[in-house]
Coordinates of C-alpha atoms and ligand atoms in Angstrom, one line a residue:
X1 CA -7.3 54.9 -27.8
X2 CA -10.7 53.9 -26.5
X3 CA -9.4 50.5 -25.4
X4 CA -6.9 52.1 -23.0
X5 CA -9.8 54.1 -21.4
X6 CA -11.9 50.9 -21.3
X7 CA -9.1 49.1 -19.4
X8 CA -9.0 52.0 -16.9
X9 CA -12.7 52.2 -16.2
X10 CA -13.1 48.5 -15.7
X11 CA -9.9 48.0 -13.7
X12 CA -11.7 48.0 -10.3
X13 CA -14.1 45.3 -11.5
X14 CA -11.3 43.3 -13.0
X15 CA -9.4 43.3 -9.7
X16 CA -12.4 42.3 -7.7
X17 CA -13.3 39.4 -10.1
X18 CA -9.7 38.3 -10.1
X19 CA -9.7 38.2 -6.3
X20 CA -12.8 36.1 -6.1
X21 CA -11.4 33.7 -8.7
X22 CA -8.0 33.4 -7.1
X23 CA -9.7 32.6 -3.7
X24 CA -11.7 29.8 -5.4
X25 CA -8.6 28.4 -7.2
X26 CA -6.5 28.5 -4.0
X27 CA -9.1 26.6 -2.0
X28 CA -9.5 23.8 -4.7
X29 CA -8.8 20.4 -3.1
X30 CA -10.0 18.1 -5.8
X31 CA -10.9 17.8 -9.5
X32 CA -14.5 18.1 -8.5
X33 CA -13.8 21.5 -7.1
X34 CA -12.2 22.5 -10.4
X35 CA -15.3 21.1 -12.3
X36 CA -17.4 23.4 -10.0
X37 CA -15.3 26.4 -11.1
X38 CA -15.6 25.4 -14.8
X39 CA -19.4 25.0 -14.4
X40 CA -19.6 28.6 -13.1
X41 CA -17.8 29.8 -16.2
X42 CA -19.9 27.7 -18.5
X43 CA -23.2 28.9 -17.0
X44 CA -22.3 32.6 -17.2
X45 CA -20.3 32.7 -20.5
X46 CA -22.8 30.2 -22.0
X47 CA -25.8 32.5 -21.3
X48 CA -23.7 35.6 -22.3
X49 CA -22.6 34.1 -25.7
X50 CA -26.3 33.4 -26.5
X51 CA -27.1 37.1 -26.0
X52 CA -24.0 38.4 -27.8
X53 CA -24.7 36.2 -30.8
X54 CA -27.9 38.0 -31.5
X55 CA -25.7 41.0 -32.5
X56 CA -22.2 39.7 -33.2
X57 CA -21.8 36.5 -35.2
X58 CA -19.9 35.2 -38.3
X59 CA -22.1 37.4 -40.5
X60 CA -20.5 40.6 -39.2
X61 CA -17.4 39.3 -37.4
X62 CA -15.2 37.0 -39.5
X63 CA -13.4 35.2 -36.6
X64 CA -16.4 35.0 -34.2
X65 CA -16.5 31.2 -34.3
X66 CA -12.9 31.1 -33.2
X67 CA -13.7 33.4 -30.2
X68 CA -16.6 31.2 -28.8
X69 CA -15.7 29.7 -25.5
X70 CA -18.7 27.6 -24.4
X71 CA -17.8 24.5 -26.4
X72 CA -14.3 24.4 -25.0
X73 CA -15.6 24.8 -21.4
X74 CA -18.2 22.0 -22.0
X75 CA -15.4 19.7 -23.4
X76 CA -13.3 20.4 -20.3
X77 CA -16.1 19.6 -17.9
X78 CA -16.9 16.3 -19.8
X79 CA -13.3 15.2 -20.1
X80 CA -13.0 15.5 -16.3
X81 CA -16.2 13.4 -15.7
X82 CA -18.6 16.3 -14.9
X83 CA -22.0 17.2 -16.2
X84 CA -22.6 20.4 -18.2
X85 CA -25.0 22.7 -16.3
X86 CA -27.7 25.0 -17.4
X87 CA -26.8 28.6 -18.5
X88 CA -27.5 31.9 -16.8
X89 CA -30.6 33.8 -18.0
X90 CA -32.6 37.0 -17.4
X91 CA -31.2 39.3 -14.7
X92 CA -28.3 37.0 -14.0
X93 CA -26.8 38.5 -17.2
X94 CA -26.1 42.1 -18.3
X95 CA -28.5 43.8 -20.6
X96 CA -27.4 43.3 -24.2
X97 CA -29.7 45.0 -26.7
X98 CA -27.4 46.2 -29.4
X99 CA -24.0 45.6 -31.1
X100 CA -22.2 48.1 -28.8
X101 CA -23.4 46.4 -25.6
X102 CA -22.5 43.0 -27.2
X103 CA -18.9 44.3 -27.8
X104 CA -18.7 45.5 -24.2
X105 CA -19.7 42.0 -22.9
X106 CA -17.4 40.3 -25.4
X107 CA -14.5 42.4 -24.1
X108 CA -14.9 40.8 -20.7
X109 CA -15.0 37.3 -22.2
X110 CA -12.0 37.9 -24.5
X111 CA -10.0 39.6 -21.7
X112 CA -10.4 36.5 -19.5
X113 CA -8.1 34.6 -21.9
X114 CA -5.2 37.0 -21.0
X115 CA -5.1 35.7 -17.4
X116 CA -5.9 32.2 -18.6
X117 CA -2.3 30.9 -18.8
X118 CA -1.6 32.1 -15.2
X119 CA -4.8 30.4 -14.1
X120 CA -3.9 27.2 -16.0
X121 CA -0.6 27.0 -14.1
X122 CA -2.4 27.6 -10.7
X123 CA -4.7 24.7 -11.5
X124 CA -1.8 22.4 -12.4
X125 CA 0.0 23.3 -9.2
X126 CA -3.1 22.3 -7.2
X127 CA -4.4 19.2 -8.9
X128 CA -3.0 16.0 -10.4
X129 CA -4.1 16.9 -14.0
X130 CA -2.6 14.6 -16.7
X131 CA -1.5 15.9 -20.2
X132 CA -3.5 19.2 -19.9
X133 CA -6.8 17.4 -19.7
X134 CA -9.6 19.8 -18.9
X135 CA -7.4 22.9 -19.5
X136 CA -8.4 23.9 -23.0
X137 CA -10.6 26.8 -21.9
X138 CA -8.0 28.4 -19.7
X139 CA -5.1 27.6 -22.1
X140 CA -7.2 29.7 -24.6
X141 CA -5.5 30.8 -27.8
X142 CA -2.1 29.5 -26.7
X143 CA 0.7 31.1 -28.8
X144 CA -1.9 33.2 -30.7
X145 CA -3.1 35.0 -27.6
X146 CA -1.4 38.3 -28.3
X147 CA -2.4 38.4 -31.9
X148 CA -6.1 37.5 -31.1
X149 CA -6.1 40.3 -28.4
X150 CA -4.6 42.9 -30.6
X151 CA -7.1 42.2 -33.5
X152 CA -10.0 42.2 -31.0
X153 CA -9.0 45.6 -29.6
X154 CA -8.8 47.0 -33.2
X155 CA -12.5 45.9 -33.7
X156 CA -13.5 47.6 -30.5
X157 CA -11.7 50.8 -31.4
X158 CA -13.4 50.9 -34.8
X159 CA -16.9 50.1 -33.4
X160 CA -16.8 52.9 -30.8
X161 CA -17.3 55.9 -33.1
X162 CA -18.7 58.5 -30.7
X163 CA -18.3 59.3 -27.0
X164 CA -21.8 58.0 -26.5
X165 CA -20.8 54.7 -28.1
X166 CA -17.8 54.5 -25.8
X167 CA -20.0 55.1 -22.8
X168 CA -22.4 52.3 -23.9
X169 CA -19.7 49.8 -24.4
X170 CA -17.9 50.7 -21.1
X171 CA -21.2 50.4 -19.2
X172 CA -21.9 47.0 -20.7
X173 CA -18.4 45.8 -19.8
X174 CA -18.8 46.9 -16.2
X175 CA -22.2 45.4 -15.9
X176 CA -20.8 42.1 -17.4
X177 CA -18.1 42.0 -14.7
X178 CA -20.5 43.0 -11.9
X179 CA -23.1 40.3 -12.8
X180 CA -20.3 37.7 -13.1
X181 CA -19.0 38.6 -9.6
X182 CA -22.6 38.0 -8.3
X183 CA -22.8 34.7 -10.3
X184 CA -19.4 33.5 -8.9
X185 CA -20.5 34.3 -5.4
X186 CA -23.9 32.6 -5.6
Ligands
HEM201 C1 -7.0 34.4 -11.5 C2 -7.7 35.3 -12.2 C3 -7.1 36.3 -13.2 C4 -5.9 36.7 -13.4 C5 -4.6 36.3 -12.7 C6 -5.9 37.7 -14.5 C7 -4.8 38.3 -15.0 C8 -4.8 39.2 -16.1 C9 -3.7 39.7 -16.8 C10 -2.2 39.3 -16.4 C11 -4.1 40.5 -17.7 C12 -3.2 41.2 -18.7 C13 -3.0 42.6 -18.3 C14 -2.1 43.3 -19.3 O1 -1.5 42.7 -20.1 O2 -2.2 44.5 -19.3 C15 -5.5 40.5 -17.7 C16 -6.4 41.3 -18.5 C17 -7.7 41.2 -18.5 N1 -8.5 40.3 -17.8 FE1 -7.9 39.1 -16.3 N2 -7.2 37.8 -14.9 C18 -8.0 37.0 -14.1 C19 -9.3 36.8 -14.2 C20 -10.1 37.4 -15.1 C21 -11.5 37.1 -15.3 C22 -12.3 36.0 -14.6 C23 -12.0 38.0 -16.3 C24 -13.3 38.2 -16.9 C25 -14.4 37.5 -16.6 C26 -10.8 38.8 -16.7 C27 -10.9 39.9 -17.6 C28 -9.8 40.5 -18.1 C29 -9.9 41.6 -19.1 C30 -11.2 42.2 -19.7 C31 -8.6 42.0 -19.3 C32 -8.2 43.0 -20.4 C33 -7.7 44.3 -19.8 C34 -7.3 45.3 -20.9 O3 -8.1 46.0 -21.4 O4 -6.1 45.2 -21.3 N3 -9.7 38.5 -16.0 N4 -6.0 39.7 -16.7

């Protein structure tokens, strides 16, 4: 299956991104530090979703609205008393000029929900957060997580019809991870 290969070829980037984020989560000392992390996600995923939506949207992907993350991140920032920042643009983002590249980028966004529950626990261990306030993005799809991930992988496997398609998607996924690492380290 293509998605198994995709996991393999993006593994190094996943591990490096995870390491940067775990460092930031462990050094959190206040809700303000958490708002700063959420703002980084908002800026990057917000800019990325704008690019992706030029090629993937409810007209060709039935559950696209459900997969949008930006509104949930903005709500989390506001609930905690923060201000929603501007989004990434231009070279801060990967190049997304067709549907295959949009799928590669969306793979990174959707995959981030898989680690979300672990991340949510780390945040609650570090901060005095009440009743899950500000955790909606990291809690993600909750009990539907596995089902949403399986159906997304099916879409990817259908969309990658040739080895060249696979290459385009994998390259976009790796570039999405790489530019996110730069963004997080800014
Ligand atoms: C503290 C940080 C993170 C932790 C602990 C974490 C953990 C995980 C875990 C447990 C999985 C599931 C692995 C499996 O079931 O095979 C996963 C998958 C994934 N994560 Fe993360 N993750 C983190 C951060 C991120 C971030 C920030 C992104 C993207 C920006 C990301 C992208 C992905 C992707 C794309 C997958 C899917 C891999 C596949 O194809 O199966 N992760 N992560």
